């Protein structure tokens, strides 16, 4: 299959919507990461999406809809909590888990009786939802286990020849996936950290403690792994950790350090390649997947990334970094 490259021009979006309506697979920009979209009401098309991504069958998909009313095209019920969250955060990087309607294909929900749904905050994604006129299931447009795609090049690196088309919308703004929240009860329960923070949700105390026990199915899987080991270093210790790793591995090591100034103190070690110096967790989050993919072609044997505080967007950043480090550790299974 040849993957058609489309722009976000009116004609190209009309073409993308046609392909989607016919059951095709189209990668589209959203504010979080690129999504691989397929009509959510077509079980065969959804099955092809799992094959294209090599996605484990027990990892359900997020359904994207154009507006609050359309949430009811896949959810049996919009709880008062869900209404409140939609009023505050939609469109945006927040996914709600709600009771699923019976007509949502099992392939979308991985057989669960709940469905994950969100309204993306991106003009191209919203235009395509309006043009296609059906809900679109859209997981991240990467091969399973790889870092999520924040640019069209990442989509093509993983999926060229495996999907029908990709729509270029430039780099994505948030760079991290949506926050997944169980909205069936009276308080939001965070199932996956993401672009909407605990602080924004007002999740504290008891509700927060409940998050670790109730993870999204997808958080069990190997994920976010570039083709080289990722090492997490305590804040400010990246250069020292990188130098030690150069000695241990006998080869050059990449470094992503976090400094409020955006600049790193001069390094004496010549075998440490500074990949980036983001100023804070938000900057690191926006660039992280791009940097991890770019590191693969920089001739380094490993990447050291400095940790950020587990607050605000830092929580989602640390979740992804830990999982990238675990997935690339020498002892990691598969
Ligand atoms: P992705 O779109 O690739 O970022 O992955 C979607 C995430 O949403 C995965 O972590 C899924 O496990 C999670 N998800 C999708 N549907 C549900 C659901 N019904 N209940 C809980 N988590 C879900
Ligand atoms: Mg994903």
XYZ file of N, CA and C in Angstrom, residues 56-304:
747
model
N -1.367 -4.544 20.854
C -1.963 -5.675 21.562
C -3.488 -5.540 21.595
N -4.184 -6.646 21.384
C -5.642 -6.617 21.249
C -6.345 -6.208 22.543
N -5.648 -6.286 23.689
C -6.310 -5.937 24.950
C -6.126 -4.473 25.326
N -5.661 -3.654 24.367
C -5.463 -2.233 24.664
C -6.486 -1.392 23.901
N -7.555 -0.942 24.567
C -8.650 -0.251 23.871
C -8.247 1.101 23.303
N -9.107 1.625 22.420
C -8.812 2.853 21.686
C -9.593 4.038 22.246
N -9.073 5.237 22.031
C -9.811 6.449 22.377
C -10.634 6.873 21.167
N -11.928 7.100 21.395
C -12.792 7.584 20.326
C -12.817 9.107 20.371
N -12.602 9.728 19.194
C -12.615 11.184 19.097
C -13.947 11.632 18.497
N -14.554 12.638 19.117
C -15.814 13.176 18.603
C -15.697 14.695 18.486
N -16.647 15.294 17.704
C -16.532 16.715 17.358
C -17.026 17.646 18.454
N -18.003 17.203 19.247
C -18.560 18.106 20.255
C -19.209 17.316 21.387
N -19.664 18.053 22.399
C -20.190 17.416 23.607
C -21.394 16.515 23.291
N -22.268 16.964 22.400
C -23.446 16.141 22.064
C -23.035 14.785 21.493
N -21.961 14.779 20.709
C -21.542 13.551 20.027
C -20.935 12.532 20.988
N -20.659 12.932 22.235
C -20.158 11.959 23.217
C -21.175 10.828 23.359
N -22.457 11.183 23.244
C -23.522 10.182 23.389
C -23.639 9.246 22.183
N -22.841 9.484 21.138
C -22.844 8.527 20.028
C -22.044 7.275 20.389
N -21.233 7.346 21.455
C -20.509 6.141 21.905
C -20.731 5.821 23.384
N -21.052 6.842 24.192
C -21.267 6.611 25.629
C -22.761 6.448 25.906
N -23.073 5.496 26.806
C -24.482 5.256 27.144
C -25.012 6.380 28.023
N -24.105 7.005 28.751
C -24.519 7.982 29.745
C -23.407 9.003 29.922
N -23.776 10.280 30.036
C -22.793 11.299 30.388
C -23.099 11.721 31.824
N -22.247 11.290 32.739
C -22.487 11.548 34.162
C -22.359 13.050 34.458
N -22.911 13.513 35.576
C -22.717 14.923 35.957
C -21.233 15.290 36.032
N -20.409 14.362 36.541
C -18.960 14.633 36.587
C -18.413 14.827 35.170
N -18.822 13.953 34.249
C -18.344 14.059 32.864
C -18.772 15.387 32.246
N -20.015 15.797 32.524
C -20.514 17.084 32.004
C -19.649 18.237 32.489
N -19.338 18.182 33.780
C -18.518 19.237 34.375
C -17.121 19.246 33.744
N -16.524 18.063 33.584
C -15.177 17.982 33.009
C -15.180 18.443 31.545
N -16.221 18.072 30.812
C -16.322 18.501 29.407
C -16.452 20.020 29.342
N -17.247 20.583 30.261
C -17.429 22.037 30.261
C -16.100 22.741 30.525
N -15.269 22.118 31.366
C -14.018 22.785 31.742
C -12.865 22.491 30.784
N -12.821 21.301 30.207
C -11.598 20.901 29.488
C -11.794 20.504 28.031
N -13.028 20.510 27.518
C -13.219 20.125 26.124
C -13.447 21.370 25.273
N -12.870 21.450 24.072
C -11.933 20.470 23.555
C -10.581 20.584 24.247
N -9.903 19.460 24.394
C -8.593 19.487 25.038
C -8.087 18.094 25.332
N -6.873 18.021 25.940
C -6.198 16.726 26.133
C -6.726 15.936 27.329
N -8.048 15.791 27.412
C -8.660 15.011 28.481
C -9.585 13.967 27.877
N -9.345 12.693 28.220
C -10.175 11.580 27.744
C -11.019 11.082 28.900
N -12.317 10.907 28.646
C -13.221 10.426 29.689
C -13.573 8.967 29.446
N -13.497 8.158 30.475
C -13.972 6.776 30.407
C -15.390 6.750 30.959
N -16.325 6.286 30.123
C -17.761 6.290 30.451
C -18.362 4.937 30.079
N -19.580 4.621 30.562
C -20.232 3.374 30.138
C -20.412 3.383 28.619
N -20.080 2.270 27.965
C -20.142 2.218 26.499
C -21.545 1.850 26.023
N -21.934 2.419 24.890
C -23.162 1.956 24.239
C -22.922 0.560 23.678
N -23.996 -0.224 23.571
C -23.855 -1.602 23.098
C -23.377 -1.688 21.651
N -23.645 -0.632 20.855
C -23.277 -0.718 19.437
C -21.831 -0.288 19.154
N -21.063 0.038 20.189
C -19.637 0.323 19.956
C -18.924 -1.021 19.757
N -18.205 -1.187 18.631
C -17.575 -2.491 18.384
C -16.640 -2.894 19.521
N -16.622 -4.201 19.834
C -15.711 -4.727 20.856
C -14.261 -4.399 20.538
N -13.957 -4.320 19.248
C -12.574 -4.032 18.847
C -12.132 -2.667 19.379
N -13.071 -1.733 19.539
C -12.737 -0.389 20.032
C -12.483 -0.414 21.536
N -13.328 -1.146 22.260
C -13.275 -1.133 23.727
C -12.451 -2.288 24.288
N -11.902 -3.121 23.391
C -11.193 -4.343 23.808
C -12.101 -5.189 24.702
N -13.408 -5.148 24.400
C -14.355 -5.999 25.118
C -14.799 -5.450 26.468
N -14.297 -4.275 26.866
C -14.728 -3.681 28.147
C -16.150 -3.132 27.994
N -16.813 -2.859 29.130
C -18.141 -2.243 29.022
C -18.053 -0.720 29.136
N -16.813 -0.207 29.034
C -16.611 1.245 29.045
C -15.987 1.676 27.723
N -16.129 2.976 27.432
C -15.496 3.528 26.239
C -14.756 4.803 26.637
N -13.595 5.026 25.998
C -12.819 6.242 26.245
C -13.127 7.221 25.122
N -13.433 8.477 25.481
C -13.855 9.445 24.456
C -13.276 10.818 24.753
N -12.885 11.528 23.682
C -12.423 12.897 23.896
C -12.698 13.779 22.683
N -12.643 15.092 22.921
C -12.814 16.085 21.854
C -11.460 16.763 21.657
N -10.798 16.517 20.521
C -9.449 17.061 20.330
C -9.475 18.569 20.087
N -8.454 19.256 20.558
C -8.364 20.708 20.394
C -7.402 21.019 19.246
N -7.797 20.626 18.043
C -6.944 20.870 16.876
C -7.846 21.121 15.663
N -7.601 22.201 14.928
C -8.508 22.548 13.824
C -8.602 21.445 12.762
N -7.490 20.747 12.485
C -7.521 19.702 11.447
C -8.335 18.505 11.930
N -8.091 18.081 13.178
C -8.833 16.938 13.720
C -10.324 17.263 13.770
N -10.671 18.472 14.212
C -12.089 18.855 14.303
C -12.721 18.955 12.916
N -11.978 19.507 11.956
C -12.506 19.614 10.581
C -12.787 18.222 10.026
N -11.876 17.280 10.262
C -12.066 15.920 9.741
C -13.254 15.235 10.417
N -13.428 15.464 11.717
C -14.581 14.878 12.415
C -15.881 15.418 11.828
N -15.911 16.722 11.528
C -17.118 17.300 10.934
C -17.342 16.760 9.524
N -16.276 16.695 8.727
C -16.412 16.230 7.339
C -16.814 14.763 7.289
N -16.180 13.939 8.144
C -16.472 12.499 8.115
C -17.861 12.228 8.715
N -18.247 13.020 9.711
C -19.586 12.871 10.282
C -19.775 11.614 11.108
N -18.685 10.950 11.463
C -18.757 9.761 12.331
C -17.671 9.890 13.399
N -17.859 9.237 14.564
C -16.786 9.241 15.555
C -15.561 8.506 14.991
N -14.377 8.980 15.357
C -13.146 8.361 14.862
C -12.347 7.791 16.034
N -12.058 6.498 15.972
C -11.144 5.913 16.950
C -9.740 6.287 16.513
N -8.918 6.791 17.430
C -7.591 7.250 17.010
C -6.565 7.087 18.129
N -5.882 5.948 18.173
C -4.744 5.811 19.084
C -3.554 6.553 18.490
N -2.479 6.657 19.232
C -1.299 7.343 18.703
C -0.815 6.640 17.430
N -0.316 7.437 16.465
C 0.035 6.921 15.136
C 1.481 6.435 15.080
N 1.844 5.594 16.038
C 3.178 4.991 16.061
C 3.015 3.479 15.993
N 4.139 2.767 15.714
C 4.102 1.324 15.929
C 4.095 1.096 17.430
N 3.380 0.098 17.872
C 3.310 -0.237 19.282
C 4.735 -0.363 19.832
N 4.949 0.053 21.044
C 6.224 0.102 21.803
C 7.072 1.337 21.480
N 6.888 1.991 20.319
C 7.750 3.114 19.941
C 7.290 4.410 20.623
N 8.207 5.404 20.714
C 7.762 6.705 21.244
C 6.615 7.259 20.380
N 5.697 7.980 21.000
C 4.546 8.523 20.261
C 5.016 9.563 19.243
N 4.270 9.714 18.145
C 4.677 10.603 17.046
C 4.190 12.037 17.248
N 5.104 12.989 17.216
C 4.721 14.386 17.361
C 4.968 15.163 16.067
N 5.468 14.485 15.050
C 5.682 15.100 13.736
C 5.342 14.087 12.663
N 5.065 14.596 11.475
C 4.678 13.726 10.371
C 5.803 12.738 10.028
N 7.053 13.142 10.177
C 8.180 12.227 9.891
C 8.132 11.002 10.798
N 7.716 11.205 12.047
C 7.649 10.059 12.972
C 6.588 9.061 12.515
N 5.457 9.595 12.050
C 4.370 8.730 11.570
C 4.887 7.893 10.403
N 5.561 8.574 9.457
C 6.032 7.864 8.264
C 7.134 6.865 8.617
N 7.993 7.224 9.574
C 9.071 6.298 9.967
C 8.478 4.985 10.464
N 7.345 5.048 11.163
C 6.752 3.834 11.741
C 5.728 3.166 10.822
N 4.992 3.958 10.032
C 3.773 3.410 9.399
C 3.705 3.589 7.888
N 4.752 4.143 7.255
C 4.719 4.329 5.797
C 4.464 2.976 5.128
N 3.504 2.939 4.239
C 3.174 1.694 3.539
C 2.191 0.811 4.290
N 1.883 1.173 5.534
C 0.937 0.361 6.329
C -0.394 1.060 6.536
N -0.465 2.351 6.158
C -1.721 3.115 6.340
C -2.060 3.819 5.030
N -3.313 4.266 4.896
C -3.754 4.828 3.621
C -3.234 6.247 3.393
N -3.201 7.041 4.450
C -2.807 8.443 4.253
C -2.347 9.056 5.561
N -1.617 10.169 5.434
C -1.254 10.962 6.603
C -1.487 12.424 6.260
N -2.085 13.159 7.204
C -2.334 14.591 7.010
C -1.286 15.365 7.806
N -0.544 16.224 7.125
C 0.518 16.995 7.790
C -0.074 18.231 8.458
N 0.088 18.312 9.778
C -0.390 19.495 10.495
C 0.740 20.136 11.278
N 1.994 19.828 10.903
C 3.132 20.393 11.633
C 3.325 19.699 12.969
N 4.304 20.162 13.763
C 4.558 19.549 15.072
C 3.359 19.737 16.004
N 3.115 18.765 16.891
C 1.970 18.874 17.801
C 2.333 19.760 18.997
N 1.324 20.413 19.567
C 1.569 21.450 20.577
C 1.925 20.869 21.952
N 1.128 19.928 22.442
C 1.341 19.408 23.797
C 2.484 18.390 23.803
N 2.503 17.518 22.796
C 3.612 16.560 22.669
C 3.473 15.339 23.560
N 2.506 15.312 24.461
C 2.217 14.161 25.320
C 0.760 13.783 25.104
N 0.427 12.507 25.355
C -0.940 12.063 25.139
C -1.903 12.677 26.165
N -3.191 12.442 25.909
C -4.228 12.981 26.795
C -4.208 12.296 28.158
N -4.743 12.996 29.138
C -5.005 12.408 30.451
C -6.262 11.549 30.326
N -6.189 10.299 30.815
C -7.371 9.428 30.786
C -7.974 9.391 32.190
N -9.257 9.733 32.281
C -9.938 9.839 33.571
C -11.201 8.976 33.566
N -11.370 8.169 34.580
C -12.625 7.455 34.768
C -13.636 8.463 35.315
N -14.670 8.761 34.528
C -15.642 9.792 34.899
C -16.997 9.186 35.221
N -17.013 7.899 35.612
C -18.300 7.248 35.897
C -18.812 7.583 37.290
N -17.904 7.918 38.207
C -18.304 8.158 39.591
C -18.506 9.628 39.882
N -18.248 10.007 41.145
C -18.448 11.403 41.514
C -17.137 12.195 41.571
N -15.993 11.463 41.638
C -14.705 12.171 41.553
C -13.914 11.576 40.385
N -13.111 12.413 39.701
C -12.317 11.879 38.584
C -11.219 10.957 39.103
N -11.050 9.804 38.463
C -9.949 8.910 38.819
C -9.001 8.856 37.627
N -7.768 9.290 37.841
C -6.807 9.367 36.737
C -6.275 7.974 36.421
N -6.497 7.516 35.184
C -6.034 6.192 34.765
C -4.712 6.281 34.004
N -4.456 7.453 33.427
C -3.180 7.712 32.765
C -2.902 9.200 32.843
N -1.673 9.546 33.234
C -1.288 10.958 33.315
C -1.195 11.534 31.913
N -1.441 12.836 31.782
C -1.337 13.447 30.460
C -1.427 14.949 30.511
N -1.872 15.524 29.395
C -1.841 16.971 29.189
C -2.655 17.777 30.188
N -3.719 17.204 30.749
C -4.477 17.904 31.801
C -3.972 17.362 33.140
N -3.487 18.259 33.996
C -2.785 17.817 35.205
C -3.739 17.521 36.355
N -3.239 16.798 37.371
C -4.007 16.548 38.591
C -4.457 17.874 39.204
N -3.553 18.859 39.190
C -3.874 20.157 39.793
C -5.050 20.796 39.065
N -5.057 20.709 37.718
C -6.163 21.281 36.949
C -7.469 20.559 37.258
N -7.361 19.238 37.460
C -8.558 18.437 37.738
C -9.024 18.595 39.178
N -8.133 19.115 40.026
C -8.464 19.191 41.445
C -8.443 17.823 42.099
N -7.612 16.918 41.564
C -7.502 15.575 42.134
C -6.426 15.608 43.207
N -6.825 15.397 44.459
C -5.855 15.403 45.550
C -6.232 14.316 46.536
N -5.370 14.116 47.507
C -5.685 13.238 48.635
C -6.119 11.852 48.213
N -7.278 11.437 48.706
C -7.761 10.074 48.513
C -7.849 9.707 47.038
N -8.456 10.589 46.252
C -8.644 10.275 44.836
C -7.295 10.031 44.174
N -6.304 10.824 44.546
C -4.984 10.670 43.947
C -4.381 9.323 44.317
N -4.554 8.937 45.582
C -3.999 7.666 46.033
C -4.612 6.498 45.263
N -5.835 6.699 44.763
C -6.492 5.613 44.043
C -5.965 5.442 42.631
N -5.204 6.411 42.124
C -4.817 6.327 40.718
C -3.950 5.114 40.415
N -3.019 4.797 41.302
C -2.047 3.768 40.919
C -2.696 2.392 40.800
N -3.771 2.146 41.565
C -4.411 0.830 41.519
C -5.265 0.644 40.265
N -5.727 1.743 39.684
C -6.657 1.646 38.552
C -5.983 2.223 37.315
N -5.077 1.514 36.700
C -4.411 2.073 35.531
C -5.193 1.710 34.278
N -4.953 2.494 33.194
C -5.526 2.126 31.901
C -4.851 0.854 31.423
N -5.585 0.000 30.674
C -4.977 -1.236 30.187
C -3.644 -0.971 29.471
N -3.604 0.112 28.694
C -2.404 0.395 27.889
C -1.168 0.666 28.719
N -1.336 1.076 29.976
C -0.175 1.415 30.783
C 0.560 0.159 31.257
N -0.022 -1.033 31.007
C 0.670 -2.277 31.365
C 1.701 -2.665 30.325
N 1.562 -2.120 29.111
C 2.389 -2.618 28.013
C 3.721 -1.888 27.908
N 4.695 -2.579 27.322
C 5.976 -1.963 26.985
C 5.685 -0.782 26.052
N 6.287 0.365 26.336
C 5.891 1.552 25.580
C 6.994 2.610 25.596
N 6.913 3.509 24.637
C 7.773 4.710 24.586
C 9.245 4.375 24.421
N 9.569 3.208 23.822
C 10.955 2.764 23.778
C 11.663 3.198 22.503
N 12.667 4.066 22.607
C 13.521 4.298 21.450
C 14.483 3.112 21.321
N 15.264 3.099 20.233
C 16.135 1.945 19.968
C 17.450 2.046 20.734
N 17.472 2.731 21.857
C 18.686 2.790 22.679
C 18.281 3.018 24.134
N 19.162 2.631 25.078
C 18.760 2.732 26.485
C 18.556 4.181 26.937
N 17.533 4.371 27.776
C 17.249 5.679 28.370
C 17.552 5.574 29.864
N 18.392 6.490 30.371
C 18.724 6.510 31.803
C 18.152 7.764 32.431
N 17.466 7.604 33.544
C 16.944 8.766 34.266
C 17.973 9.206 35.298
N 18.245 10.509 35.355
C 19.177 11.053 36.349
C 18.427 12.015 37.254
N 18.869 12.113 38.501
C 18.255 13.083 39.427
C 18.460 14.493 38.865
N 17.570 15.443 39.229
C 17.706 16.814 38.731
C 19.129 17.351 38.951
N 19.681 17.950 37.937
C 20.989 18.585 38.049
C 22.166 17.647 37.928
N 21.948 16.332 37.926
C 23.078 15.387 37.933
C 23.368 14.780 36.564
N 22.647 15.230 35.537
C 22.776 14.627 34.210
C 24.193 14.559 33.668
N 24.944 15.688 33.721
C 26.302 15.652 33.156
C 27.175 14.590 33.833
N 27.114 14.503 35.167
C 27.923 13.513 35.890
C 27.522 12.092 35.523
N 26.233 11.848 35.457
C 25.739 10.513 35.111
C 26.177 10.156 33.684
N 26.115 11.132 32.784
C 26.495 10.881 31.388
C 27.978 10.540 31.284
N 28.815 11.274 32.025
C 30.263 11.010 31.981
C 30.559 9.590 32.487
N 29.899 9.212 33.579
C 30.100 7.861 34.124
C 29.661 6.808 33.111
N 28.596 7.091 32.398
C 28.062 6.131 31.430
C 28.984 6.006 30.210
N 29.609 7.124 29.826
C 30.582 7.079 28.723
C 31.690 6.095 29.080
N 32.164 6.194 30.327
C 33.240 5.299 30.776
C 32.754 3.850 30.777
N 31.535 3.644 31.245
C 31.002 2.287 31.358
C 30.757 1.660 29.986
N 30.198 2.442 29.067
C 29.805 1.896 27.762
C 30.933 1.996 26.740
N 31.914 2.883 27.020
C 33.014 3.079 26.078
C 32.563 3.728 24.777
N 31.492 4.518 24.831
C 31.027 5.201 23.623
C 30.309 6.472 23.982
N 29.998 7.306 22.984
C 29.337 8.583 23.256
C 27.930 8.409 23.826
N 27.534 9.356 24.672
C 26.235 9.308 25.347
C 25.520 10.639 25.131
N 24.223 10.575 24.871
C 23.416 11.786 24.692
C 22.901 12.285 26.027
N 22.698 13.596 26.148
C 22.223 14.180 27.406
C 21.091 15.170 27.145
N 20.013 14.985 27.873
C 18.942 15.984 27.912
C 18.883 16.498 29.340
N 19.323 17.743 29.528
C 19.363 18.335 30.867
C 18.266 19.395 30.958
N 17.773 19.631 32.154
C 16.732 20.641 32.344
C 17.318 21.787 33.167
N 17.326 23.003 32.608
C 17.859 24.180 33.300
C 16.939 25.357 33.042
N 16.591 26.082 34.096
C 15.696 27.236 33.940
C 16.264 28.241 32.939
N 17.606 28.292 32.834
C 18.245 29.258 31.929
C 18.185 28.795 30.482
N 17.889 27.513 30.254
C 17.909 26.970 28.895
C 19.310 26.698 28.396
N 20.320 26.864 29.267
C 21.714 26.632 28.853
C 22.408 25.768 29.889
N 23.362 24.969 29.428
C 24.072 24.047 30.313
C 25.464 24.597 30.599
N 25.947 24.373 31.836
C 27.324 24.724 32.161
C 28.235 23.985 31.178
N 29.416 24.558 30.809
C 30.283 23.890 29.828
C 30.698 22.505 30.328
N 30.727 21.530 29.398
C 31.112 20.166 29.766
C 32.537 19.921 29.292
N 33.334 19.244 30.136
C 34.693 18.915 29.720
C 34.708 17.624 28.902
N 33.755 16.731 29.201
C 33.730 15.441 28.509
C 33.351 15.638 27.041
N 34.169 15.140 26.134
C 33.892 15.319 24.712
C 32.923 14.270 24.190
N 32.788 13.173 24.936
C 31.920 12.108 24.451
C 30.477 12.240 24.920
N 30.135 13.401 25.496
C 28.747 13.657 25.874
C 28.140 14.627 24.859
N 27.105 14.182 24.162
C 26.422 15.013 23.176
C 25.182 15.618 23.821
N 25.160 16.932 23.951
C 23.990 17.582 24.542
C 22.886 17.636 23.486
N 21.796 16.931 23.728
C 20.706 16.839 22.744
C 19.743 18.003 22.875
N 19.541 18.470 24.103
C 18.650 19.610 24.325
C 18.742 20.036 25.777
N 18.413 21.315 26.041
C 18.348 21.817 27.415
C 17.013 22.545 27.607
N 15.917 21.770 27.744
C 14.624 22.417 27.992
C 14.652 23.185 29.314
N 13.796 24.233 29.423
C 13.788 25.090 30.611
C 12.967 24.518 31.744
N 11.977 23.712 31.399
C 11.082 23.201 32.452
C 10.374 21.941 31.959
N 9.510 21.403 32.811
C 8.828 20.147 32.486
C 7.960 20.273 31.232
N 7.301 21.421 31.061
C 6.428 21.585 29.893
C 7.241 21.534 28.605
N 8.403 22.218 28.599
C 9.258 22.199 27.405
C 9.802 20.802 27.153
N 10.211 20.126 28.233
C 10.705 18.753 28.091
C 9.589 17.856 27.544
N 8.379 18.005 28.078
C 7.252 17.189 27.633
C 6.945 17.390 26.160
N 6.970 18.635 25.723
C 6.621 18.936 24.333
C 7.639 18.342 23.361
N 8.913 18.259 23.776
C 9.990 17.842 22.882
C 10.445 16.403 23.096
N 9.988 15.781 24.196
C 10.580 14.519 24.644
C 10.574 13.415 23.594
N 9.408 13.155 23.006
C 9.321 12.060 22.035
C 10.171 12.369 20.803
N 10.181 13.640 20.382
C 11.009 14.050 19.246
C 12.485 13.819 19.569
N 12.892 14.198 20.776
C 14.297 14.054 21.169
C 14.695 12.582 21.257
N 13.814 11.750 21.811
C 14.160 10.324 21.939
C 14.318 9.692 20.561
N 13.432 10.067 19.627
C 13.571 9.524 18.272
C 14.828 10.071 17.597
N 15.107 11.375 17.785
C 16.269 11.992 17.139
C 17.560 11.379 17.665
N 17.568 10.989 18.944
C 18.784 10.424 19.555
C 19.232 9.171 18.806
N 18.273 8.455 18.216
C 18.601 7.210 17.517
C 19.556 7.460 16.355
N 19.503 8.651 15.754
C 20.373 8.903 14.592
C 21.552 9.813 14.945
N 21.818 9.992 16.245
C 22.929 10.856 16.649
C 24.186 10.074 16.998
N 24.182 8.774 16.811
C 25.388 7.975 17.046
C 25.764 7.856 18.515
N 24.773 7.947 19.403
C 25.066 7.774 20.834
C 24.622 6.381 21.280
N 25.290 5.887 22.341
C 25.008 4.524 22.804
C 23.853 4.491 23.803
N 23.546 5.649 24.392
C 22.475 5.733 25.390
C 22.108 7.204 25.553
N 20.969 7.455 26.198
C 20.553 8.831 26.483
C 20.308 8.989 27.973
N 20.874 10.042 28.540
C 20.592 10.390 29.938
C 19.594 11.550 29.923
